[in-house]
Structure formats: C-alpha cells, structure tokens
Amino acid sequence: MKSIYQFFFYLILLNLLNYSVYSQDGTPHLIKGKVIDGASQEPLVGASIELDFKEIGAFTDESGKFAIIVPPGQHAIKVSFVGYDPFRRKVNVEGEDVDLMISLENVAKSLEEVIVSSAKMKEDIQTPSLGVTILSLKGIKKLPTMMGEVDVFRSIQTLPGVSSVGEGANGLNIRGSQVDQNLIFIDETPIFNPTHMFGLFSVFASDAIRDLELYKGGVPARFGGRSATVMDIKMLDPSLTKFRLRGGIGPVSNRIMAEIPLIKDKLSILSTARLSYNDVLFRAFAQGNLSNYRANFSDLATKILFRPNQKNSISISNYISTDYYRVDSLFSLQNVVAKQTQFNYGHQNYSAHWSHYFSTKLSSVFALASTVYKTKTFSADSINAIDLRSSIDYKNAHLSFDFIPNEKHIVNFGLMATRYIIAPGDLNRGVVSRIGTVLLPKEYSWEMAAYLDDEFKLSKQLAFQLGLRYSQYYRIGPGEQHEYLAGVLPTEASLIATKEFESGKIMAQYGGFEPRLTMRYSIDEETTLKFGYNRMRQYFQLVSNNTTPLPTARYKTADYFIKPQVGDFFSAGFFKNLSSNIYEFSVETYYRGVQNTLDFLSGANLQLNPTIETQVIESKVHAYGLELMAQKKKGELNGWISYTYARALAQAIGNFPPLTTINDGKWYPTNYDKPHTVNLFVNIGQGKHHSFSFNFAYNTGRPYSKPSGFYVINQVSLPVYQARNNARVRDYHRLDFSWTINNPTMKDKKWVGSWVFTIYNLYGRKNPYSLFFKSKGTTLNPYELSVFARPLLSLTYNFNFN
Amino acid sequence: MKQIKRIYGIILMVGFLLESCVFPAVNFDELRGDSYLTVETEIHNGDGLNFVKLSSSANSVLRGTALPISDAIVFLLDKSGKRYDFTWDVTVPGRYIPAGAFKGEVGNSYQVHIETVSGDVYESDFEEIKPVPEIKQVYSEFKIKPELNDVDALKNGWDVFIDFQDLPESGNFYQWSYSHYEKLEICTSCTNGGTYDFYNNECRIPRRSLSSATTNYRCEGNCWELIKNKDLLVFSDILTNGQEVVGKKILRVPYDGSSKYYLKVEQRAINPSAYNFFASIVNSYQNAGSLFDIPAVTNFSVNIRCTNHPEKKVLGVFNVYGLSSKIIIIDRYNQVPPNINPIKTPLDGSIFECPIGGPAGCKDKTPCVESETRTSVSPENWQD
C-alpha cells in the first residue's frame, strides 16, 4: 500500500516540478496575446490572466489584448472569463516574445459533457418521453470504476431510482422492480443473467456500447414481456470508412475492439472481446485451497453492417458471454456429496436487422433474434459425478414500421412473436454416477404481440405519446399439469393426478391490452410538465428466494398455477432547463403496482422440484417514490446531485392463509427497499489531458430480518424470527475517486493512450450487505457481511488507434 | 506486491463468499419478542440416553436467557398405548429422562405428552423409529488449510468422512451427530484472583478483587469433557436412493494436541418432519452470511402442538430416530507431515499444588462434576 502511495506522490511531484522550472538569468520577455470568443471571433474584454498558478492582476483591454513580462523559461498561463471555458497552456519563453491568439469557448454553446440525461437537450425536454435516461459510453467512462472495469450496471446505479440489493448483487432494482421485471436488451436480444463473477461485474463489453437507454417509465409500446422497466443497450455501428482499434489493460480483464471497413461505405465489421485472466492470478496470488479455484469470464461481440444502397441496411450482430468457476463444496447441490463444484454458464445471442426506407415518410425494420442462456453445474468426481444443466431458448421475430404522415405525428407500429423453451433442470442425463437422474420436463410457450405508438403534437404546448400493445401468451404442450386435492394447500401429498398434454396443445393462455401513455405540457421553452401511465404484462419469471439470484437460478413461464405478472405504473415529472441548458433540474414521482409476483413458502425447496407450484405464494409488490435531480451539464466542472425517496413493499397472503402468508399478510419492505438515496457526481476536466471525478453514494441500509430472541437446540442458540425484514442494516455510503490522464505524451499520434487511476470506497467504509447471527456458546452474536470493506485501488491503461 | 495480493484476496474471497469480510455488528439494537416453549427430544433405539428437554426461548438476543423448564409432567405413549414416564434429570436443568428402563424399538411409534406447571398441555404426532443402515466406515484424512490463520487450531487437522449404504426404499432422511471425549487434566479454573472453596465446591473471588490471575486445579480422579457437534448435518436420499454414499464429511478434527482423538459418530434415520425442521435451520441459519442468503425464518414445530391453547406456538421438533454408531480413535501422529506441530492453546494462569510439607488436609484437586458436558464415566472403548 505504502509503495503505491509513494509512487503517486512522486508522480504528482514530478508534474509540479515540470511547471516550475525557471531559468535564473537572461533577459525578460513578453507573453502577449488576444482573447476572443471562439464562435463570434469578437474580442473578450476583461478576461483574467494567471501566470504560474498565481493571480497577477492582469486583464485583457478593450481590444481583448494583454501583455505580461516574464523571465525566460517555461511558464503556465491560464486565461479565464466568466461563462467561458478557461484556456491553459505551458509556454516556453526563450530569446523572443511569445504571441498567442486565444479563443475561448462559451460554456453555454459548448458541447455537453453528456454523462446522463433524462431530458438530454432542450429539444428533449419538449418530447413526451418521461423516465427515459440515456447514458453514453463517453459518460459511463467518466465515472470511477471498481477494479478498473467500466461497468454499465455500477454506473447507472448513480442515477435516481436505480439500485440493487447491495454490492455484488446480481441484477438491478429500478423504481421498486424485482430483478426479473427489467427487460435487458443488447441489440434487441435479451440478457437473462447480466453479471459475471456472481454479480461483481456486468456482462457488457463496454467498448462496443454506443449508448444505453433506460426506460424507468414511459416504456414505448414496442417493448413488452417484463412488468417494469427496459434497459436497451445499443452496440456501436462499425464505421464504414475508418479503421479503428481500441482496448485496455486492467487488473481484472483485458479488452480489445476493432472496427474494420471491408468495402468502403458499404460493408464493415466490428469485433470486440473482453477476457479475464483471474486463473493466472489465482495461481499466483491465492493461497491454499483458493489456488485450486478458477474464475474466468469472457465476452465476445461482433457486428457486421452492410449498406448496399441508401434505402437498405442490414446488420448482423452476436454477443457471446461465458463464465467458468471452480469452487469447493460451498455451492454444492443440496443432498449431494461433492468436494468441488464447477459452474459454467453464458449467453449466445444473435440478431439480424434489415432496415428499409420506403420513403421519407415510411421505413421498416425486420429483425430476427435468438438468445440461448445455458447453465451447467458439475462435479467430475468419479463416484458422485453431478451434471446439472438448465437453459432458456428465446427466439423472436419482429417487424416494425416508422410512419411520419405529417409534422404532428410520428407513428411506430409492428408485430412480434416470441418463443420460449425453458429446460428447468436435467440432472445427470446419460451420466454414470451414484447420484440419480432427475429430468424436469421442458416448458414451451409463445408470446405474440401487436403494438402501435403515436407521438402526437397537438399544439406547441401539448404533446402525447399514445401507445397500445396487445400481447397474447400460450403455454403449449408437450407438458404435464398437476392436479391437487381441492381446498387444501397443494403439496406432494395432495397431488392426485397428472394431466399430460401433447405437443402443440394449449395448456394455458393469457393475454390483454397494455396501454401506454405519456403526456407533455410545456409551460415555456425551458419548462415542462409530464405525466405517464404504463401497463405491462410479464409471462416469464425468476424462481429464486435468495437475496440476489444465483446465475443458475430457475426461470418459469406462466402456466395454469403461475399467473402472469401485471404491472401498472403512473408517473409525473417537472423539468426545467436554465442558463442555456447548462443546468437542468427535474422532479419525478411514480407509483407502481404489480400483481402475481412470486414469493415462496418458508423453507421452500426450489432445487429440481417437479412440483414447483407447491412452493410458490402469489404476492403483490407496490413501489412509489420521488426523485429530485440537479445537473450541471457543461463547463470544466460538471456533474449532478440527486435525492430519491423510494419505497418498495410486498404483500404475500396466498390462497391458503395463514400457511401461505408472510408477516401475517401485511405489507413488508422488500430486500431492496431503501427509502433515502443521495448520489453526487462531480467531474473536473482540467484541459484535455487530465480529468478528475468523484462519486459519492448514500442510501438507507437495506432491510433484514431481526430476531426477537433465541432458543437452544443441541447446545446451539438459534434465532427466533417473528417477522421478515423488520429492521435495517446500517446506512450505506461510499466515495470513489478517479483520475484520468489522457494522451500522456501530449502528441498527436495515431496511437493515443490513457491511464485511469481509481480508488473505489476511498475512505474504506465497511458497508454492511447483510446482518446475520451465529451462536457462540449459549449466546447469539450479530455479524455484518461487508463486500468491499476497504479501498480498492486500480490502474487501467486504455488505448485508441485511429 | 502485498497490496496486490490483498486486493486479489478480496476479489477471490468476495467472489467465492468465504465470509472474509465478516465483522461483529455495530450499534445493534435489541428487539424484544415473545417466549416460546422449546422442545428437544432424542428418542431412539440405541444404547445412549433418551431424553426430552424443555426450555423457554429467550425473548431478546443479547440480554435474554433460554430458561430450563422444570416440574413438567412428561411421558411417551407408544402406538399400543403403553405409557413411559419421564422424570427430571438432576444433573441437567430442564432435561427429563426415562423414569424406568426405556429403549425405543424400530418400527414402533411414539408420541410425547408434556404438561407444564402453568397448565398448558402439549402433544406431538406419533413418529416412528425408522430402521437405520450401519455406518460402513469412518475415516480421516490429514489436510492443511493454508488460508486459515496460523493460530487457528483447525489450520492443520483431519477431515473425517463416513460411508454408508442407503436403504433400498426411497424417502430416507439422515442426521449425523458426533461426541468427542477429551480427558481433562484441569477440572476447575478460578479467575479474577479467585481460589477454590473445597467446602462449598465453588470458586470464591475476593470482594473488590482487582486481580486478573487464574488459578487452575487438577481433577480428582478421571474426568472427561464431552464436546458435541454444533453444526447440524442432515441428508435426504432424494438424489441417491439405494446407493452407497461415499465420502460424506462429518467434521474437521483440529491438530491441537498429540493425544488420541476419541470420536463417537452417530448415524440417525430421522423422520421427514425432523429433516424439514433441521434442513430449514441449515439453510436459513447455518448457511447465512453469504450474498445469496435465503429469507431468515423460524419454522415453528409442525409435529408438537398445544392442545388446550392451539394458538400457542412451539419451537423444536419431536425427533424420534433409529440409531447406529461407530467409534473412531484418530492417532494424531498419523499422516502428519514433518515440521508440522500441533497448535496448542496455552493454559491461562497457574496450577495450584499443595506445598510439600504443607498444612494437613490441604487439597489441590477438584471433583469432576457430572453435567451435560462432563463425565467421570469412562467412554466406551476409551484408549489412553
């Protein structure tokens, strides 16, 4: 630790010395110049001149000119003027006067340091979109990272309304959503497990991301299948004209991306890869049993863009992720004797898009998408071999049209069909082992949808986005449906018959309309009010009662017993831009109610259970909140501060109370209910070469179940829990720091490198993830689990070759 | 380099949930709750003790105490209606043992009846003593765990495994328990400057004593400390029906001495209600402290209920099981690589000895007081 601090101390010292080298003799010379407005070329009167980091009381005259006498040598000059980005330069004064022409950029007219935008530009606050946030990769990269990994998931948690159960959690909770209620798309193919290393890093190779659109509300009708939010990640379109190479070397993984035009202006390919090298690190740094552990992950993404003419463009993209772990028996399956367990899981996503432009008014996109997510849990033990596999096979066809009949309407409509095949668990199929074979039947289903969206400008003040989606779901055979004794809790004991369905036969069907509405009323050009309502249906749910789901968790499509989720969402917002879009303020409030979410009986057995419906309690979730955000979007110092008040509560009564109730059927806080959240992000761009950023996060501690006493069995004290989630862990707060040095050589070359130094959890707070109890003698002691309990330093090298 | 190692240590450990970042909770506020009758039973066909233990649960976590319940009327009924009375065990508060000769029979079913002094009557379901397969073998393997701290006695030690043949029919549930007997040299340790009062058989600490000295007294005669497993070990044959189960780890024996390590391993064929009860404790309590915890719950007893106040909840389970056991004595010179020495905990304080030629009637040895964790009766097949 000490040596790293020393290294950075000397680095800073060297930098400072570099600016303070003076020649001690020789004739003084002039540094003179003229300061003008970069856009109008008009002289700027009264701009302040600083020399060698000191105020010297010099200002520009009426013609924008200045002159100062300096000794020979190198000098640092700074010119600043209110409302303009300052100018900084090192100037060598050797033998003659130096004449500078200094052009300052007006902050209001400069490009935004767009990191995040809920109403990206003035024009955007005038669109009806509400609860839509756009993050650019450029913006994401400005946020301090954890272990040098640019991470989409970690970045968007700095936004109001976005959180997770805790550090290292596998999934996000957005405005009170459960992790499976968020649709995560990468180039229109869904991601079912969005993280590597059980939740430490998100799966997306950041270099290939163009931007991320997060629909916290105001979800357009073209999206469906989840009851809460949509995170739409778009990959970069490869350049049709220029070869580019970029990449990075970090402490956890290495990345590379190439954009290669194959036929100029017609055909191009983009390929990116991220590969962790933890195996090497485990061998080198881990001790004892840990050195036998393995933890590797990789991402590979490719996109081919073909534009044969102005009217057609075709793109084919794929995304492949893999994770492999080898750990001791900690994660072994229940009731299996295994010394070591291995995990392998990943996505294989493919999509093809054909965009056709009929006219300036009409265009279409036809897309085919496929995602296969597979998990494998295995142990190569020769006697007790286990091989447990599960998979989700998703296929989708989507035809959509954009139609702009006139200035008042922008219409988007389309049709889509999705097929799911879920293999919930195959244990030891064809494997010789003392561990038995369990084959759970596959689940087949179809989801069809038709939708129409119209962005309708009624007047300059009033605009609507009116959408309607109709979705119809079919659970089809082959399959089995259990029948239970009427009037009693379904259990294995009350199972009386199993009904078989042939291939293609409808086993269950659900459907309905999903209205979407967003309305914007402009008070003036800088101020708008918005209102939104969504209904969304979800036919596909995660079956997990863990605090955060394991990557191998089971998914389930709706059937006779498990009803689809229906979510209703209301939101309203007030948006205000100030000082020519330098500042933006927003206030948003929302309410979400979701029916038919899944909760589970206490002590539920979810592993390879053929009668999973006996473990499920149909429950409800409701969430509401208020989000305040202020942003400074331009200038040397930019960033935002946000405060969120949010609640997410659940109620589980079930069909057979009190056996199926939780907390006596009262509303109780979900695991991710954190009422108060504050996020502060500050980015300081000191010229082109250095930038510093700070990120501060605070939130109320998450709920946990606090025992009200203990009982003793076998001389062990065991907690007595009388209610779920009746207390909270200590509040969470953390400060991160990042220092980026761009192009350290300061020379214009094809190869441009940059260094990023980050400290995550700068003051090393031991933020509790959970609180649990262990017996010690005849007493019961509380303990806290902290995920990153100390500062994490990292240094990453990134490069760009153009 | 050390820093890099530390960083990777964090990633590896966090990634693999080794509880490396576990700290005692700070600012923990107590929550007061209700007390419940807790019932612990061991009714079996083996040679060991059958008992019913009653206590009332503590109503707070840090300051509460689980108090033993005495003066209750406790008896068993078998399926033929024969009654077996249990009486209060004077050596262990709250424990009731058979008043006469009683040993469970495989195939017979039993029901427990409890009547407390407050008039509450509790009754269990009838639970059967299931046949249990014999333990095929118990064996140990010496293993070093370098990831553990150098002063941790479990760093070097023996992993103990068992093999057994599951019964052919499905739906068998197992529980393992072990008892380790350790022959004691010191029977009493008087702390804070205290000395042993041989008249009242207790340590006497001077009033306003500022001393932190500890005086230890050797045992008068043989005395063994009984250490039982703290972790619950249960297993269902749902995935291994009829197969030989090989290499089921039971415990880790520390290398904290050179004496032979006496271990009695019990294999129990338990009922589904007991399995579900213990499995829920394993899942929600024993495995707690990872990123993937399941909701912490207390499952109240499903096979014992209060008959005159049905709303009263009961903790624990009426555990009735078939029992087979095996004794293993681990020679702690075996399998140990050269240069590996036992990690012993040094004795705190001094040992009191009567001075040679000291006063007549001077005593320097204290008796072995029988309790749940201590006995003067030599364990079966004991080897010095």
mmCIF file of N, CA, C and O in Angstrom, chain A residues 132-187:
data_model
loop_
_atom_site.group_PDB
_atom_site.id
_atom_site.type_symbol
_atom_site.label_atom_id
_atom_site.label_comp_id
_atom_site.label_asym_id
_atom_site.label_seq_id
_atom_site.Cartn_x
_atom_site.Cartn_y
_atom_site.Cartn_z
ATOM 1 N N VAL A 132 -37.106 8.403 -19.079
ATOM 2 C CA VAL A 132 -36.154 7.791 -20.000
ATOM 3 C C VAL A 132 -34.793 8.424 -19.770
ATOM 4 O O VAL A 132 -34.669 9.645 -19.777
ATOM 5 N N THR A 133 -33.794 7.613 -19.527
ATOM 6 C CA THR A 133 -32.465 8.122 -19.261
ATOM 7 C C THR A 133 -31.504 7.548 -20.288
ATOM 8 O O THR A 133 -31.566 6.359 -20.591
ATOM 9 N N ILE A 134 -30.666 8.404 -20.790
ATOM 10 C CA ILE A 134 -29.706 7.948 -21.788
ATOM 11 C C ILE A 134 -28.306 8.117 -21.237
ATOM 12 O O ILE A 134 -27.946 9.178 -20.740
ATOM 13 N N LEU A 135 -27.550 7.057 -21.282
ATOM 14 C CA LEU A 135 -26.154 7.141 -20.871
ATOM 15 C C LEU A 135 -25.295 6.852 -22.080
ATOM 16 O O LEU A 135 -25.491 5.835 -22.756
ATOM 17 N N SER A 136 -24.341 7.733 -22.339
ATOM 18 C CA SER A 136 -23.415 7.463 -23.429
ATOM 19 C C SER A 136 -22.208 6.752 -22.845
ATOM 20 O O SER A 136 -21.914 6.869 -21.661
ATOM 21 N N LEU A 137 -21.519 6.017 -23.685
ATOM 22 C CA LEU A 137 -20.321 5.322 -23.208
ATOM 23 C C LEU A 137 -19.305 6.332 -22.701
ATOM 24 O O LEU A 137 -18.634 6.123 -21.693
ATOM 25 N N LYS A 138 -19.236 7.476 -23.417
ATOM 26 C CA LYS A 138 -18.300 8.530 -23.010
ATOM 27 C C LYS A 138 -18.602 8.944 -21.565
ATOM 28 O O LYS A 138 -17.705 9.148 -20.752
ATOM 29 N N GLY A 139 -19.894 9.038 -21.287
ATOM 30 C CA GLY A 139 -20.305 9.413 -19.944
ATOM 31 C C GLY A 139 -19.986 8.333 -18.936
ATOM 32 O O GLY A 139 -19.438 8.608 -17.863
ATOM 33 N N ILE A 140 -20.294 7.109 -19.278
ATOM 34 C CA ILE A 140 -20.065 5.995 -18.354
ATOM 35 C C ILE A 140 -18.588 5.915 -17.988
ATOM 36 O O ILE A 140 -18.217 5.650 -16.849
ATOM 37 N N LYS A 141 -17.747 6.183 -18.962
ATOM 38 C CA LYS A 141 -16.301 6.076 -18.723
ATOM 39 C C LYS A 141 -15.785 7.130 -17.755
ATOM 40 O O LYS A 141 -14.696 7.013 -17.233
ATOM 41 N N LYS A 142 -16.549 8.181 -17.568
ATOM 42 C CA LYS A 142 -16.101 9.233 -16.646
ATOM 43 C C LYS A 142 -16.306 8.836 -15.198
ATOM 44 O O LYS A 142 -15.702 9.396 -14.294
ATOM 45 N N LEU A 143 -17.189 7.897 -14.968
ATOM 46 C CA LEU A 143 -17.483 7.513 -13.589
ATOM 47 C C LEU A 143 -16.370 6.627 -13.040
ATOM 48 O O LEU A 143 -15.841 5.783 -13.754
ATOM 49 N N PRO A 144 -16.014 6.823 -11.771
ATOM 50 C CA PRO A 144 -14.977 5.970 -11.191
ATOM 51 C C PRO A 144 -15.395 4.499 -11.251
ATOM 52 O O PRO A 144 -16.563 4.173 -11.056
ATOM 53 N N THR A 145 -14.443 3.657 -11.527
ATOM 54 C CA THR A 145 -14.756 2.240 -11.705
ATOM 55 C C THR A 145 -14.365 1.449 -10.470
ATOM 56 O O THR A 145 -13.681 1.948 -9.587
ATOM 57 N N MET A 146 -14.801 0.200 -10.439
ATOM 58 C CA MET A 146 -14.365 -0.723 -9.389
ATOM 59 C C MET A 146 -13.409 -1.695 -10.058
ATOM 60 O O MET A 146 -13.774 -2.353 -11.023
ATOM 61 N N MET A 147 -12.192 -1.749 -9.580
ATOM 62 C CA MET A 147 -11.145 -2.608 -10.126
ATOM 63 C C MET A 147 -10.908 -2.339 -11.624
ATOM 64 O O MET A 147 -10.580 -3.241 -12.388
ATOM 65 N N GLY A 148 -11.094 -1.102 -12.043
ATOM 66 C CA GLY A 148 -10.756 -0.722 -13.410
ATOM 67 C C GLY A 148 -11.735 -1.194 -14.463
ATOM 68 O O GLY A 148 -11.508 -0.991 -15.649
ATOM 69 N N GLU A 149 -12.823 -1.841 -14.050
ATOM 70 C CA GLU A 149 -13.764 -2.359 -15.038
ATOM 71 C C GLU A 149 -14.877 -1.333 -15.270
ATOM 72 O O GLU A 149 -15.657 -1.038 -14.356
ATOM 73 N N VAL A 150 -14.917 -0.791 -16.482
ATOM 74 C CA VAL A 150 -16.013 0.126 -16.821
ATOM 75 C C VAL A 150 -17.294 -0.701 -16.816
ATOM 76 O O VAL A 150 -17.399 -1.701 -17.511
ATOM 77 N N ASP A 151 -18.226 -0.303 -15.975
ATOM 78 C CA ASP A 151 -19.330 -1.201 -15.699
ATOM 79 C C ASP A 151 -20.662 -0.472 -15.802
ATOM 80 O O ASP A 151 -20.943 0.450 -15.047
ATOM 81 N N VAL A 152 -21.449 -0.887 -16.775
ATOM 82 C CA VAL A 152 -22.724 -0.233 -17.039
ATOM 83 C C VAL A 152 -23.632 -0.295 -15.808
ATOM 84 O O VAL A 152 -24.250 0.694 -15.416
ATOM 85 N N PHE A 153 -23.697 -1.451 -15.197
ATOM 86 C CA PHE A 153 -24.600 -1.627 -14.061
ATOM 87 C C PHE A 153 -24.204 -0.748 -12.881
ATOM 88 O O PHE A 153 -25.039 -0.164 -12.221
ATOM 89 N N ARG A 154 -22.921 -0.723 -12.617
ATOM 90 C CA ARG A 154 -22.450 0.072 -11.498
ATOM 91 C C ARG A 154 -22.695 1.561 -11.798
ATOM 92 O O ARG A 154 -23.055 2.336 -10.926
ATOM 93 N N SER A 155 -22.507 1.943 -13.055
ATOM 94 C CA SER A 155 -22.662 3.351 -13.433
ATOM 95 C C SER A 155 -24.106 3.804 -13.292
ATOM 96 O O SER A 155 -24.362 4.883 -12.765
ATOM 97 N N ILE A 156 -25.032 2.997 -13.759
ATOM 98 C CA ILE A 156 -26.404 3.509 -13.726
ATOM 99 C C ILE A 156 -26.978 3.504 -12.317
ATOM 100 O O ILE A 156 -28.008 4.116 -12.078
ATOM 101 N N GLN A 157 -26.275 2.869 -11.399
ATOM 102 C CA GLN A 157 -26.747 2.958 -10.008
ATOM 103 C C GLN A 157 -26.464 4.322 -9.394
ATOM 104 O O GLN A 157 -26.850 4.587 -8.259
ATOM 105 N N THR A 158 -25.767 5.177 -10.138
ATOM 106 C CA THR A 158 -25.582 6.542 -9.661
ATOM 107 C C THR A 158 -26.801 7.408 -10.016
ATOM 108 O O THR A 158 -26.858 8.564 -9.649
ATOM 109 N N LEU A 159 -27.742 6.843 -10.759
ATOM 110 C CA LEU A 159 -28.920 7.600 -11.180
ATOM 111 C C LEU A 159 -30.049 7.416 -10.177
ATOM 112 O O LEU A 159 -30.161 6.367 -9.549
ATOM 113 N N PRO A 160 -30.897 8.413 -10.057
ATOM 114 C CA PRO A 160 -32.020 8.252 -9.125
ATOM 115 C C PRO A 160 -32.941 7.116 -9.563
ATOM 116 O O PRO A 160 -33.187 6.940 -10.753
ATOM 117 N N GLY A 161 -33.389 6.349 -8.601
ATOM 118 C CA GLY A 161 -34.350 5.281 -8.890
ATOM 119 C C GLY A 161 -33.719 3.950 -9.255
ATOM 120 O O GLY A 161 -34.422 2.964 -9.424
ATOM 121 N N VAL A 162 -32.392 3.924 -9.387
ATOM 122 C CA VAL A 162 -31.732 2.675 -9.780
ATOM 123 C C VAL A 162 -30.876 2.194 -8.618
ATOM 124 O O VAL A 162 -30.015 2.931 -8.126
ATOM 125 N N SER A 163 -31.121 0.989 -8.181
ATOM 126 C CA SER A 163 -30.325 0.476 -7.064
ATOM 127 C C SER A 163 -30.233 -1.035 -7.174
ATOM 128 O O SER A 163 -30.767 -1.645 -8.098
ATOM 129 N N SER A 164 -29.555 -1.618 -6.224
ATOM 130 C CA SER A 164 -29.501 -3.079 -6.161
ATOM 131 C C SER A 164 -29.552 -3.462 -4.695
ATOM 132 O O SER A 164 -29.480 -2.603 -3.813
ATOM 133 N N VAL A 165 -29.646 -4.751 -4.447
ATOM 134 C CA VAL A 165 -29.702 -5.201 -3.055
ATOM 135 C C VAL A 165 -28.434 -4.792 -2.316
ATOM 136 O O VAL A 165 -28.456 -4.437 -1.150
ATOM 137 N N GLY A 166 -27.321 -4.814 -3.022
ATOM 138 C CA GLY A 166 -26.051 -4.414 -2.409
ATOM 139 C C GLY A 166 -24.921 -4.640 -3.387
ATOM 140 O O GLY A 166 -25.135 -5.098 -4.515
ATOM 141 N N GLU A 167 -23.717 -4.327 -2.951
ATOM 142 C CA GLU A 167 -22.554 -4.521 -3.820
ATOM 143 C C GLU A 167 -22.417 -6.010 -4.137
ATOM 144 O O GLU A 167 -22.527 -6.844 -3.242
ATOM 145 N N GLY A 168 -22.168 -6.303 -5.380
ATOM 146 C CA GLY A 168 -22.018 -7.704 -5.758
ATOM 147 C C GLY A 168 -23.340 -8.392 -6.029
ATOM 148 O O GLY A 168 -23.374 -9.601 -6.225
ATOM 149 N N ALA A 169 -24.429 -7.618 -6.060
ATOM 150 C CA ALA A 169 -25.730 -8.240 -6.316
ATOM 151 C C ALA A 169 -25.891 -8.507 -7.807
ATOM 152 O O ALA A 169 -25.398 -7.755 -8.646
ATOM 153 N N ASN A 170 -26.613 -9.554 -8.086
ATOM 154 C CA ASN A 170 -26.784 -9.988 -9.466
ATOM 155 C C ASN A 170 -28.087 -9.417 -10.019
ATOM 156 O O ASN A 170 -29.099 -10.097 -10.025
ATOM 157 N N GLY A 171 -28.073 -8.181 -10.475
ATOM 158 C CA GLY A 171 -29.286 -7.585 -11.033
ATOM 159 C C GLY A 171 -29.590 -6.247 -10.403
ATOM 160 O O GLY A 171 -28.997 -5.876 -9.392
ATOM 161 N N LEU A 172 -30.527 -5.546 -11.026
ATOM 162 C CA LEU A 172 -30.866 -4.195 -10.579
ATOM 163 C C LEU A 172 -32.316 -4.105 -10.143
ATOM 164 O O LEU A 172 -33.164 -4.869 -10.617
ATOM 165 N N ASN A 173 -32.565 -3.181 -9.266
ATOM 166 C CA ASN A 173 -33.930 -2.868 -8.849
ATOM 167 C C ASN A 173 -34.182 -1.429 -9.269
ATOM 168 O O ASN A 173 -33.531 -0.519 -8.766
ATOM 169 N N ILE A 174 -35.069 -1.262 -10.208
ATOM 170 C CA ILE A 174 -35.295 0.061 -10.783
ATOM 171 C C ILE A 174 -36.704 0.516 -10.429
ATOM 172 O O ILE A 174 -37.679 -0.144 -10.797
ATOM 173 N N ARG A 175 -36.770 1.594 -9.713
ATOM 174 C CA ARG A 175 -38.052 2.107 -9.224
ATOM 175 C C ARG A 175 -38.896 0.979 -8.617
ATOM 176 O O ARG A 175 -40.048 0.765 -8.993
ATOM 177 N N GLY A 176 -38.279 0.246 -7.739
ATOM 178 C CA GLY A 176 -39.007 -0.783 -6.998
ATOM 179 C C GLY A 176 -39.233 -2.074 -7.745
ATOM 180 O O GLY A 176 -40.017 -2.914 -7.301
ATOM 181 N N SER A 177 -38.552 -2.263 -8.862
ATOM 182 C CA SER A 177 -38.756 -3.510 -9.619
ATOM 183 C C SER A 177 -37.935 -4.637 -9.012
ATOM 184 O O SER A 177 -36.891 -4.399 -8.417
ATOM 185 N N GLN A 178 -38.418 -5.864 -9.198
ATOM 186 C CA GLN A 178 -37.582 -7.016 -8.895
ATOM 187 C C GLN A 178 -36.627 -7.219 -10.064
ATOM 188 O O GLN A 178 -36.879 -6.714 -11.159
ATOM 189 N N VAL A 179 -35.565 -7.989 -9.847
ATOM 190 C CA VAL A 179 -34.546 -8.065 -10.900
ATOM 191 C C VAL A 179 -35.090 -8.680 -12.191
ATOM 192 O O VAL A 179 -34.626 -8.346 -13.273
ATOM 193 N N ASP A 180 -36.063 -9.571 -12.087
ATOM 194 C CA ASP A 180 -36.558 -10.207 -13.317
ATOM 195 C C ASP A 180 -37.633 -9.372 -14.008
ATOM 196 O O ASP A 180 -38.162 -9.775 -15.031
ATOM 197 N N GLN A 181 -37.973 -8.216 -13.435
ATOM 198 C CA GLN A 181 -39.002 -7.375 -14.064
ATOM 199 C C GLN A 181 -38.399 -6.336 -15.003
ATOM 200 O O GLN A 181 -39.108 -5.518 -15.558
ATOM 201 N N ASN A 182 -37.064 -6.392 -15.157
ATOM 202 C CA ASN A 182 -36.395 -5.456 -16.052
ATOM 203 C C ASN A 182 -35.998 -6.199 -17.326
ATOM 204 O O ASN A 182 -35.325 -7.220 -17.253
ATOM 205 N N LEU A 183 -36.408 -5.659 -18.442
ATOM 206 C CA LEU A 183 -36.020 -6.251 -19.716
ATOM 207 C C LEU A 183 -34.677 -5.657 -20.106
ATOM 208 O O LEU A 183 -34.549 -4.442 -20.248
ATOM 209 N N ILE A 184 -33.674 -6.509 -20.242
ATOM 210 C CA ILE A 184 -32.343 -6.026 -20.627
ATOM 211 C C ILE A 184 -32.061 -6.523 -22.036
ATOM 212 O O ILE A 184 -32.005 -7.728 -22.272
ATOM 213 N N PHE A 185 -31.908 -5.581 -22.938
ATOM 214 C CA PHE A 185 -31.682 -5.898 -24.339
ATOM 215 C C PHE A 185 -30.291 -5.457 -24.755
ATOM 216 O O PHE A 185 -29.857 -4.360 -24.399
ATOM 217 N N ILE A 186 -29.616 -6.285 -25.480
ATOM 218 C CA ILE A 186 -28.422 -5.807 -26.166
ATOM 219 C C ILE A 186 -28.660 -6.074 -27.651
ATOM 220 O O ILE A 186 -28.872 -7.221 -28.056
ATOM 221 N N ASP A 187 -28.715 -5.025 -28.410
ATOM 222 C CA ASP A 187 -29.090 -5.091 -29.830
ATOM 223 C C ASP A 187 -30.315 -5.990 -30.031
ATOM 224 O O ASP A 187 -30.320 -6.876 -30.884
#
